[in-house]
PDB file of C-alpha atoms in Angstrom:
ATOM      1  CA  MET F   3      -4.280 -19.345 -20.525  1.00  0.00           C
ATOM      2  CA  GLN F   4      -5.643 -15.860 -20.160  1.00  0.00           C
ATOM      3  CA  ASN F   5      -7.180 -13.503 -22.687  1.00  0.00           C
ATOM      4  CA  ILE F   6      -5.033 -10.370 -22.445  1.00  0.00           C
ATOM      5  CA  GLN F   7      -6.626  -8.487 -25.305  1.00  0.00           C
ATOM      6  CA  LYS F   8      -9.001  -6.748 -22.904  1.00  0.00           C
ATOM      7  CA  ILE F   9      -6.375  -5.930 -20.289  1.00  0.00           C
ATOM      8  CA  SER F  10      -5.763  -2.188 -20.223  1.00  0.00           C
ATOM      9  CA  PRO F  11      -2.139  -1.143 -19.604  1.00  0.00           C
ATOM     10  CA  LEU F  12      -3.289   2.128 -17.995  1.00  0.00           C
ATOM     11  CA  ALA F  13      -2.689   1.077 -14.370  1.00  0.00           C
ATOM     12  CA  PRO F  14       0.921  -0.141 -14.872  1.00  0.00           C
ATOM     13  CA  MET F  15       1.725   2.934 -16.974  1.00  0.00           C
ATOM     14  CA  LEU F  16       0.516   5.237 -14.195  1.00  0.00           C
ATOM     15  CA  ALA F  17       2.083   3.168 -11.406  1.00  0.00           C
ATOM     16  CA  ILE F  18       5.576   3.520 -12.873  1.00  0.00           C
ATOM     17  CA  SER F  19       5.046   7.288 -12.962  1.00  0.00           C
ATOM     18  CA  LEU F  20       4.830   7.523  -9.151  1.00  0.00           C
ATOM     19  CA  LEU F  21       8.509   7.168  -8.320  1.00  0.00           C
ATOM     20  CA  PRO F  22       9.761   9.712 -10.909  1.00  0.00           C
ATOM     21  CA  ALA F  23       7.104  12.146  -9.632  1.00  0.00           C
ATOM     22  CA  MET F  24       8.499  11.892  -6.089  1.00  0.00           C
ATOM     23  CA  PHE F  25      11.968  12.932  -7.265  1.00  0.00           C
ATOM     24  CA  LEU F  26      10.923  15.726  -9.639  1.00  0.00           C
ATOM     25  CA  LEU F  27      11.595  18.622  -7.261  1.00  0.00           C
ATOM     26  CA  GLY F  28      15.071  17.343  -6.483  1.00  0.00           C
ATOM     27  CA  ASN F  29      16.166  19.351  -9.526  1.00  0.00           C
ATOM     28  CA  ARG F  30      17.346  22.906  -8.939  1.00  0.00           C
ATOM     29  CA  ALA F  31      15.295  25.738 -10.410  1.00  0.00           C
ATOM     30  CA  ASP F  32      14.876  29.442  -9.824  1.00  0.00           C
ATOM     31  CA  ASN F  33      11.093  29.377 -10.067  1.00  0.00           C
ATOM     32  CA  TYR F  34       9.503  26.038  -9.276  1.00  0.00           C
ATOM     33  CA  LEU F  35       6.102  27.008 -10.654  1.00  0.00           C
ATOM     34  CA  LEU F  36       7.684  27.446 -14.070  1.00  0.00           C
ATOM     35  CA  PHE F  37       9.559  24.212 -13.489  1.00  0.00           C
ATOM     36  CA  ALA F  38       6.248  22.417 -12.786  1.00  0.00           C
ATOM     37  CA  LEU F  39       4.806  24.001 -15.934  1.00  0.00           C
ATOM     38  CA  GLY F  40       7.688  22.541 -17.924  1.00  0.00           C
ATOM     39  CA  VAL F  41       7.005  19.125 -16.401  1.00  0.00           C
ATOM     40  CA  LEU F  42       3.366  19.299 -17.499  1.00  0.00           C
ATOM     41  CA  LEU F  43       4.366  20.456 -20.982  1.00  0.00           C
ATOM     42  CA  SER F  44       6.592  17.385 -21.288  1.00  0.00           C
ATOM     43  CA  MET F  45       3.439  15.282 -21.448  1.00  0.00           C
ATOM     44  CA  LEU F  46       2.432  16.832 -24.788  1.00  0.00           C
ATOM     45  CA  PRO F  47       5.000  14.898 -26.872  1.00  0.00           C
ATOM     46  CA  GLU F  48       4.276  11.888 -24.681  1.00  0.00           C
ATOM     47  CA  GLY F  49       0.594  12.103 -25.605  1.00  0.00           C
ATOM     48  CA  VAL F  50       1.473  12.489 -29.287  1.00  0.00           C
ATOM     49  CA  LEU F  51       3.648   9.365 -29.182  1.00  0.00           C
ATOM     50  CA  LEU F  52       0.896   7.370 -27.466  1.00  0.00           C
ATOM     51  CA  ALA F  53      -1.617   8.555 -30.071  1.00  0.00           C
ATOM     52  CA  VAL F  54       0.751   7.515 -32.877  1.00  0.00           C
ATOM     53  CA  ILE F  55       1.161   4.063 -31.341  1.00  0.00           C
ATOM     54  CA  ASN F  56      -2.631   3.760 -31.089  1.00  0.00           C
ATOM     55  CA  ALA F  57      -2.940   4.730 -34.749  1.00  0.00           C
ATOM     56  CA  LEU F  58      -0.429   2.035 -35.725  1.00  0.00           C
ATOM     57  CA  ARG F  59      -2.168  -0.720 -33.771  1.00  0.00           C
ATOM     58  CA  ARG F  60      -4.103  -1.842 -36.859  1.00  0.00           C
ATOM     59  CA  LYS F  61      -0.883  -2.397 -38.765  1.00  0.00           C
ATOM     60  CA  GLN F  62       1.358  -5.382 -38.211  1.00  0.00           C
ATOM     61  CA  PRO F  63       4.945  -4.223 -37.563  1.00  0.00           C
ATOM     62  CA  HIS F  64       7.626  -5.719 -39.781  1.00  0.00           C
ATOM     63  CA  THR F  65       9.357  -8.601 -37.988  1.00  0.00           C
ATOM     64  CA  LEU F  66      12.739  -7.486 -39.340  1.00  0.00           C
ATOM     65  CA  PHE F  67      12.707  -4.459 -37.037  1.00  0.00           C
ATOM     66  CA  VAL F  68      10.632  -5.813 -34.154  1.00  0.00           C
ATOM     67  CA  LYS F  69      13.084  -8.226 -32.546  1.00  0.00           C
ATOM     68  CA  PRO F  70      16.090  -5.835 -32.469  1.00  0.00           C
ATOM     69  CA  LEU F  71      13.812  -3.135 -31.066  1.00  0.00           C
ATOM     70  CA  LEU F  72      12.460  -5.519 -28.433  1.00  0.00           C
ATOM     71  CA  ALA F  73      16.024  -6.453 -27.479  1.00  0.00           C
ATOM     72  CA  ALA F  74      16.894  -2.751 -27.060  1.00  0.00           C
ATOM     73  CA  LEU F  75      13.742  -2.190 -24.990  1.00  0.00           C
ATOM     74  CA  ALA F  76      14.597  -5.172 -22.787  1.00  0.00           C
ATOM     75  CA  LEU F  77      18.010  -3.665 -22.026  1.00  0.00           C
ATOM     76  CA  PHE F  78      16.399  -0.274 -21.422  1.00  0.00           C
ATOM     77  CA  PHE F  79      13.887  -1.642 -18.899  1.00  0.00           C
ATOM     78  CA  LEU F  80      16.564  -3.692 -17.171  1.00  0.00           C
ATOM     79  CA  ALA F  81      18.662  -0.532 -16.746  1.00  0.00           C
ATOM     80  CA  ALA F  82      15.637   1.530 -15.623  1.00  0.00           C
ATOM     81  CA  GLY F  83      14.610  -1.005 -12.972  1.00  0.00           C
ATOM     82  CA  THR F  84      18.180  -1.316 -11.695  1.00  0.00           C
ATOM     83  CA  ALA F  85      18.549   2.474 -11.510  1.00  0.00           C
ATOM     84  CA  ALA F  86      15.293   2.787  -9.535  1.00  0.00           C
ATOM     85  CA  VAL F  87      16.347   0.206  -6.959  1.00  0.00           C
ATOM     86  CA  CYS F  88      19.853   1.706  -6.639  1.00  0.00           C
ATOM     87  CA  ARG F  89      18.437   5.197  -6.140  1.00  0.00           C
ATOM     88  CA  PHE F  90      16.126   3.953  -3.422  1.00  0.00           C
ATOM     89  CA  ALA F  91      19.019   2.189  -1.688  1.00  0.00           C
ATOM     90  CA  ASP F  92      21.145   5.342  -1.933  1.00  0.00           C
ATOM     91  CA  ILE F  93      18.433   7.500  -0.371  1.00  0.00           C
ATOM     92  CA  SER F  94      17.999   5.112   2.575  1.00  0.00           C
ATOM     93  CA  GLY F  95      20.646   6.935   4.602  1.00  0.00           C
ATOM     94  CA  PHE F  96      18.608  10.113   4.405  1.00  0.00           C
ATOM     95  CA  LEU F  97      15.355   8.381   5.350  1.00  0.00           C
ATOM     96  CA  SER F  98      16.733   6.559   8.362  1.00  0.00           C
ATOM     97  CA  GLN F  99      18.537   7.710  11.482  1.00  0.00           C
ATOM     98  CA  TYR F 100      20.877   4.764  11.217  1.00  0.00           C
ATOM     99  CA  ARG F 101      22.646   3.769   8.020  1.00  0.00           C
ATOM    100  CA  ILE F 102      21.207   0.493   6.783  1.00  0.00           C
ATOM    101  CA  SER F 103      23.128  -1.777   4.462  1.00  0.00           C
ATOM    102  CA  PRO F 104      21.968  -1.268   0.850  1.00  0.00           C
ATOM    103  CA  LEU F 105      21.905  -5.041   0.424  1.00  0.00           C
ATOM    104  CA  LEU F 106      19.436  -5.348   3.292  1.00  0.00           C
ATOM    105  CA  ILE F 107      17.160  -2.894   1.469  1.00  0.00           C
ATOM    106  CA  THR F 108      17.542  -4.013  -2.116  1.00  0.00           C
ATOM    107  CA  LEU F 109      17.179  -7.763  -1.523  1.00  0.00           C
ATOM    108  CA  PRO F 110      13.529  -7.689  -0.318  1.00  0.00           C
ATOM    109  CA  LEU F 111      12.731  -5.121  -3.019  1.00  0.00           C
ATOM    110  CA  VAL F 112      14.194  -7.264  -5.764  1.00  0.00           C
ATOM    111  CA  LEU F 113      12.481 -10.413  -4.475  1.00  0.00           C
ATOM    112  CA  SER F 114       9.154  -8.575  -4.303  1.00  0.00           C
ATOM    113  CA  ALA F 115       9.631  -7.202  -7.808  1.00  0.00           C
ATOM    114  CA  VAL F 116      10.478 -10.651  -9.184  1.00  0.00           C
ATOM    115  CA  TYR F 117       7.387 -12.136  -7.554  1.00  0.00           C
ATOM    116  CA  ILE F 118       5.092  -9.389  -8.875  1.00  0.00           C
ATOM    117  CA  ALA F 119       6.584  -9.722 -12.353  1.00  0.00           C
ATOM    118  CA  SER F 120       5.820 -13.457 -12.298  1.00  0.00           C
ATOM    119  CA  LEU F 121       2.090 -12.846 -11.749  1.00  0.00           C
ATOM    120  CA  SER F 122      -0.450 -12.813 -14.563  1.00  0.00           C
ATOM    121  CA  GLN F 123      -1.027  -9.584 -16.438  1.00  0.00           C
ATOM    122  CA  GLY F 124      -4.454  -9.163 -14.859  1.00  0.00           C
ATOM    123  CA  ALA F 125      -3.072  -9.636 -11.344  1.00  0.00           C
ATOM    124  CA  GLN F 126      -0.334  -7.097 -12.019  1.00  0.00           C
ATOM    125  CA  ARG F 127      -2.903  -4.602 -13.272  1.00  0.00           C
ATOM    126  CA  ARG F 128      -4.989  -4.987 -10.103  1.00  0.00           C
ATOM    127  CA  LEU F 129      -1.914  -4.657  -7.901  1.00  0.00           C
ATOM    128  CA  CYS F 130      -0.815  -1.505  -9.742  1.00  0.00           C
ATOM    129  CA  THR F 131      -4.307  -0.052  -9.273  1.00  0.00           C
ATOM    130  CA  ALA F 132      -4.112  -0.744  -5.517  1.00  0.00           C
ATOM    131  CA  VAL F 133      -0.658   0.864  -5.319  1.00  0.00           C
ATOM    132  CA  LEU F 134      -1.923   3.951  -7.150  1.00  0.00           C
ATOM    133  CA  MET F 135      -4.845   4.387  -4.755  1.00  0.00           C
ATOM    134  CA  THR F 136      -2.694   3.750  -1.669  1.00  0.00           C
ATOM    135  CA  VAL F 137       0.168   6.086  -2.578  1.00  0.00           C
ATOM    136  CA  LEU F 138      -2.006   8.932  -3.808  1.00  0.00           C
ATOM    137  CA  GLY F 139      -4.351   8.569  -0.846  1.00  0.00           C
ATOM    138  CA  LEU F 140      -1.637   8.629   1.827  1.00  0.00           C
ATOM    139  CA  TYR F 141       0.349  11.411   0.242  1.00  0.00           C
ATOM    140  CA  GLY F 142      -2.781  13.399  -0.611  1.00  0.00           C
ATOM    141  CA  VAL F 143      -3.894  13.430   3.033  1.00  0.00           C
ATOM    142  CA  THR F 144      -0.438  14.595   4.103  1.00  0.00           C
ATOM    143  CA  ALA F 145      -0.453  17.364   1.505  1.00  0.00           C
ATOM    144  CA  LEU F 146      -3.879  18.577   2.636  1.00  0.00           C
ATOM    145  CA  MET F 147      -2.738  18.679   6.274  1.00  0.00           C
ATOM    146  CA  ALA F 148       0.363  20.662   5.342  1.00  0.00           C
ATOM    147  CA  LEU F 149      -1.377  23.174   3.063  1.00  0.00           C
ATOM    148  CA  LYS F 150      -2.734  25.141   6.036  1.00  0.00           C
ATOM    149  CA  ASN F 151       0.849  26.115   6.893  1.00  0.00           C
ATOM    150  CA  GLY F 152       1.782  27.205   3.381  1.00  0.00           C
ATOM    151  CA  SER F 153       1.985  30.730   2.023  1.00  0.00           C
ATOM    152  CA  THR F 154       1.249  32.345  -1.324  1.00  0.00           C
ATOM    153  CA  ALA F 155       4.576  34.142  -0.923  1.00  0.00           C
ATOM    154  CA  ASN F 156       6.240  30.814  -1.702  1.00  0.00           C
ATOM    155  CA  LEU F 157       4.650  30.848  -5.152  1.00  0.00           C
ATOM    156  CA  HIS F 158       6.852  33.663  -6.431  1.00  0.00           C
ATOM    157  CA  ILE F 159       6.340  34.343 -10.108  1.00  0.00           C
ATOM    158  CA  SER F 160       9.496  36.277 -10.927  1.00  0.00           C
ATOM    159  CA  SER F 161      12.456  34.427 -12.372  1.00  0.00           C
ATOM    160  CA  SER F 162      15.823  35.534 -13.666  1.00  0.00           C
ATOM    161  CA  ALA F 163      15.776  32.812 -16.333  1.00  0.00           C
ATOM    162  CA  PRO F 164      12.195  31.605 -16.945  1.00  0.00           C
ATOM    163  CA  THR F 165      13.146  29.776 -20.143  1.00  0.00           C
ATOM    164  CA  GLN F 166      15.746  27.746 -18.289  1.00  0.00           C
ATOM    165  CA  ASP F 167      13.244  26.844 -15.570  1.00  0.00           C
ATOM    166  CA  ILE F 168      10.713  25.586 -18.114  1.00  0.00           C
ATOM    167  CA  SER F 169      13.361  23.688 -20.078  1.00  0.00           C
ATOM    168  CA  ALA F 170      14.603  22.085 -16.837  1.00  0.00           C
ATOM    169  CA  GLY F 171      11.039  20.942 -16.181  1.00  0.00           C
ATOM    170  CA  LEU F 172      10.786  19.574 -19.705  1.00  0.00           C
ATOM    171  CA  THR F 173      13.996  17.606 -19.195  1.00  0.00           C
ATOM    172  CA  ALA F 174      12.866  16.270 -15.821  1.00  0.00           C
ATOM    173  CA  GLY F 175       9.488  15.309 -17.262  1.00  0.00           C
ATOM    174  CA  ALA F 176      11.144  13.492 -20.143  1.00  0.00           C
ATOM    175  CA  PHE F 177      12.755  11.114 -17.657  1.00  0.00           C
ATOM    176  CA  ALA F 178       9.244  10.349 -16.371  1.00  0.00           C
ATOM    177  CA  ALA F 179       8.141   9.187 -19.831  1.00  0.00           C
ATOM    178  CA  LEU F 180       8.905   5.530 -19.068  1.00  0.00           C
ATOM    179  CA  PRO F 181       5.235   4.562 -19.743  1.00  0.00           C
ATOM    180  CA  VAL F 182       5.681   5.381 -23.444  1.00  0.00           C
ATOM    181  CA  ALA F 183       8.421   2.767 -23.753  1.00  0.00           C
ATOM    182  CA  TYR F 184       6.235   0.295 -21.855  1.00  0.00           C
ATOM    183  CA  TYR F 185       3.282   0.888 -24.178  1.00  0.00           C
ATOM    184  CA  LEU F 186       5.563   0.586 -27.207  1.00  0.00           C
ATOM    185  CA  THR F 187       6.650  -2.814 -25.907  1.00  0.00           C
ATOM    186  CA  LEU F 188       3.049  -3.958 -25.588  1.00  0.00           C
ATOM    187  CA  PHE F 189       2.331  -2.679 -29.104  1.00  0.00           C
ATOM    188  CA  LEU F 190       5.218  -4.654 -30.586  1.00  0.00           C
ATOM    189  CA  ILE F 191       4.158  -7.793 -28.749  1.00  0.00           C
ATOM    190  CA  GLY F 192       0.483  -7.394 -29.607  1.00  0.00           C
ATOM    191  CA  GLY F 193      -2.662  -8.608 -27.874  1.00  0.00           C
ATOM    192  CA  PHE F 194      -2.987  -6.050 -25.082  1.00  0.00           C
ATOM    193  CA  GLY F 195      -5.763  -3.529 -24.723  1.00  0.00           C
ATOM    194  CA  ARG F 196      -5.679   0.010 -26.060  1.00  0.00           C
ATOM    195  CA  VAL F 197      -4.870   2.887 -23.706  1.00  0.00           C
ATOM    196  CA  ARG F 198      -7.055   5.983 -23.685  1.00  0.00           C
ATOM    197  CA  VAL F 199      -4.562   8.778 -24.157  1.00  0.00           C
ATOM    198  CA  LEU F 200      -6.649  11.611 -22.704  1.00  0.00           C
ATOM    199  CA  ARG F 201      -7.495   9.621 -19.574  1.00  0.00           C
ATOM    200  CA  TYR F 202      -3.841   8.691 -19.128  1.00  0.00           C
ATOM    201  CA  LEU F 203      -2.678  12.291 -19.505  1.00  0.00           C
ATOM    202  CA  ALA F 204      -5.362  13.572 -17.117  1.00  0.00           C
ATOM    203  CA  VAL F 205      -4.503  11.108 -14.330  1.00  0.00           C
ATOM    204  CA  LYS F 206      -0.764  11.534 -14.797  1.00  0.00           C
ATOM    205  CA  SER F 207      -1.205  15.315 -14.586  1.00  0.00           C
ATOM    206  CA  ILE F 208      -2.915  14.831 -11.229  1.00  0.00           C
ATOM    207  CA  ILE F 209      -0.048  12.637 -10.034  1.00  0.00           C
ATOM    208  CA  LEU F 210       2.555  15.220 -11.053  1.00  0.00           C
ATOM    209  CA  LEU F 211       0.610  18.093  -9.510  1.00  0.00           C
ATOM    210  CA  VAL F 212       0.097  16.238  -6.208  1.00  0.00           C
ATOM    211  CA  PHE F 213       3.862  15.817  -5.824  1.00  0.00           C
ATOM    212  CA  THR F 214       4.759  19.356  -6.935  1.00  0.00           C
ATOM    213  CA  LEU F 215       2.252  22.150  -6.211  1.00  0.00           C
ATOM    214  CA  PRO F 216       1.612  21.380  -2.493  1.00  0.00           C
ATOM    215  CA  VAL F 217       5.360  21.054  -1.918  1.00  0.00           C
ATOM    216  CA  ILE F 218       6.053  24.393  -3.642  1.00  0.00           C
ATOM    217  CA  TYR F 219       3.246  26.117  -1.737  1.00  0.00           C
ATOM    218  CA  VAL F 220       4.429  24.853   1.669  1.00  0.00           C
ATOM    219  CA  LEU F 221       8.228  24.667   1.388  1.00  0.00           C
ATOM    220  CA  GLY F 222       9.025  27.574  -0.910  1.00  0.00           C
ATOM    221  CA  GLU F 223      12.753  28.363  -0.993  1.00  0.00           C
ATOM    222  CA  HIS F 224      13.451  25.456   1.355  1.00  0.00           C
ATOM    223  CA  ILE F 225      13.214  23.194  -1.706  1.00  0.00           C
ATOM    224  CA  ARG F 226      16.649  24.430  -2.773  1.00  0.00           C
ATOM    225  CA  TYR F 227      18.244  23.002   0.369  1.00  0.00           C
ATOM    226  CA  SER F 228      16.264  19.761   0.601  1.00  0.00           C
ATOM    227  CA  LYS F 229      17.365  16.428  -0.776  1.00  0.00           C
ATOM    228  CA  MET F 230      13.780  15.163  -0.950  1.00  0.00           C
ATOM    229  CA  PRO F 231      11.253  18.036  -0.759  1.00  0.00           C
ATOM    230  CA  ALA F 232       8.275  15.666  -1.018  1.00  0.00           C
ATOM    231  CA  TYR F 233       9.524  13.907   2.124  1.00  0.00           C
ATOM    232  CA  ASP F 234       9.996  17.181   4.038  1.00  0.00           C
ATOM    233  CA  LEU F 235       6.381  18.173   3.430  1.00  0.00           C
ATOM    234  CA  ALA F 236       5.253  16.218   6.504  1.00  0.00           C
ATOM    235  CA  ALA F 237       7.364  18.384   8.820  1.00  0.00           C
ATOM    236  CA  PHE F 238       5.148  21.377   8.014  1.00  0.00           C
ATOM    237  CA  SER F 239       1.843  19.691   8.805  1.00  0.00           C
ATOM    238  CA  ASN F 240       1.964  20.354  12.580  1.00  0.00           C
ATOM    239  CA  SER F 241       0.068  17.127  13.130  1.00  0.00           C
ATOM    240  CA  ILE F 242       1.308  14.407  15.461  1.00  0.00           C
ATOM    241  CA  ILE F 243       0.142  11.658  13.128  1.00  0.00           C
ATOM    242  CA  ILE F 244       1.374  13.250   9.920  1.00  0.00           C
ATOM    243  CA  GLU F 245       4.677  14.382  11.438  1.00  0.00           C
ATOM    244  CA  ARG F 246       5.391  10.701  11.886  1.00  0.00           C
ATOM    245  CA  PHE F 247       4.857  10.394   8.149  1.00  0.00           C
ATOM    246  CA  ASN F 248       8.484   9.424   7.642  1.00  0.00           C
ATOM    247  CA  GLY F 249       7.543   5.778   8.148  1.00  0.00           C
ATOM    248  CA  LEU F 250       4.555   6.047   5.821  1.00  0.00           C
ATOM    249  CA  TYR F 251       6.630   7.883   3.245  1.00  0.00           C
ATOM    250  CA  VAL F 252       9.233   5.130   3.287  1.00  0.00           C
ATOM    251  CA  LEU F 253       6.368   2.674   2.790  1.00  0.00           C
ATOM    252  CA  ILE F 254       4.938   4.396  -0.283  1.00  0.00           C
ATOM    253  CA  LEU F 255       8.438   5.020  -1.619  1.00  0.00           C
ATOM    254  CA  CYS F 256       9.261   1.340  -1.158  1.00  0.00           C
ATOM    255  CA  ILE F 257       6.134  -0.021  -2.832  1.00  0.00           C
ATOM    256  CA  SER F 258       6.441   2.509  -5.663  1.00  0.00           C
ATOM    257  CA  THR F 259      10.021   1.376  -6.275  1.00  0.00           C
ATOM    258  CA  ALA F 260       9.043  -2.296  -6.092  1.00  0.00           C
ATOM    259  CA  VAL F 261       6.183  -1.827  -8.552  1.00  0.00           C
ATOM    260  CA  LEU F 262       8.346   0.152 -10.985  1.00  0.00           C
ATOM    261  CA  ALA F 263      11.021  -2.556 -10.857  1.00  0.00           C
ATOM    262  CA  ALA F 264       8.349  -5.253 -11.251  1.00  0.00           C
ATOM    263  CA  VAL F 265       6.795  -3.614 -14.315  1.00  0.00           C
ATOM    264  CA  CYS F 266      10.277  -3.228 -15.826  1.00  0.00           C
ATOM    265  CA  LEU F 267      11.028  -6.914 -15.171  1.00  0.00           C
ATOM    266  CA  ASN F 268       7.682  -7.870 -16.642  1.00  0.00           C
ATOM    267  CA  ALA F 269       8.478  -5.827 -19.752  1.00  0.00           C
ATOM    268  CA  VAL F 270      11.835  -7.617 -20.007  1.00  0.00           C
ATOM    269  CA  ARG F 271      10.035 -10.957 -19.658  1.00  0.00           C
ATOM    270  CA  LEU F 272       7.562 -10.056 -22.397  1.00  0.00           C
ATOM    271  CA  CYS F 273      10.343  -8.877 -24.705  1.00  0.00           C
ATOM    272  CA  ILE F 274      12.354 -12.061 -24.251  1.00  0.00           C
ATOM    273  CA  GLY F 275       9.244 -14.188 -24.697  1.00  0.00           C
ATOM    274  CA  ALA F 276       8.369 -12.418 -27.944  1.00  0.00           C
ATOM    275  CA  ILE F 277      11.938 -12.655 -29.260  1.00  0.00           C
ATOM    276  CA  LEU F 278      12.128 -16.393 -28.587  1.00  0.00           C
ATOM    277  CA  SER F 279       8.627 -17.065 -29.873  1.00  0.00           C
ATOM    278  CA  ARG F 280       8.407 -18.899 -33.177  1.00  0.00           C
ATOM    279  CA  LYS F 281       5.397 -16.771 -34.080  1.00  0.00           C
ATOM    280  CA  GLY F 282       7.398 -13.566 -33.957  1.00  0.00           C
ATOM    281  CA  VAL F 283       5.710 -10.929 -31.824  1.00  0.00           C
ATOM    282  CA  SER F 284       2.574 -12.830 -30.806  1.00  0.00           C
ATOM    283  CA  TYR F 285       2.206 -13.335 -27.068  1.00  0.00           C
ATOM    284  CA  GLU F 286      -0.836 -15.261 -25.869  1.00  0.00           C
ATOM    285  CA  LYS F 287       0.090 -16.468 -22.396  1.00  0.00           C
ATOM    286  CA  ALA F 288      -0.143 -14.218 -19.381  1.00  0.00           C
TER     287      ALA F 288
END
């Protein structure tokens, strides 16, 4: 038995934002600075939704609507976790010189995700915190090493369709709003700690900027011809250690995918547990 009322969901919410942030610049845009601006603007409605959920925490949701909504959220998280693992398996051919069987990649990922999802809520929070520090630390060092070879010319301001660039960023950022659905699930179940919206938005902004601005500054127009611009950043570092970043990048990509899938499985587990519970949405065991 574990008291989960004091467990903050901030770490899992930020951890599942890592993988979408890595794929943001895979979208085509004329001006990627405007695209990044659109991504940041997408967090405004996300913050509003989180604030609304916080405001509703004092009210008990009606059980007539809770269980169907939890069932829909369970299906949503199951689809989101499956899509994340499939996308990682699909990108493996680009990350490796030799084509590796998708089954050989997805099986350890799925097993790891299942194991993480079976841990207590506190253990999952600590693991997500460690993943956040590891991924941001490794990628941050690589970005700093590559910045010396960037150019302000890559940050071109002109755009033939600035509105379309910003709207494309808004759309891409909307797909990174998975934490809102996760927090909604915790709200419907009840018992978990309250997230600080401003802190969440500030840290998530840093995550998005780390995986966008350095890449735009260093790669410039090369982003248009790259399948994974964040991965190609290491090639511009001119450092023997960082140029071998392909292995490290696969590592952080792998653990980010595993954690996202694990949090999705955990959300599915919580939804099913709340639906089958005789007490409705109460969930006391971690």
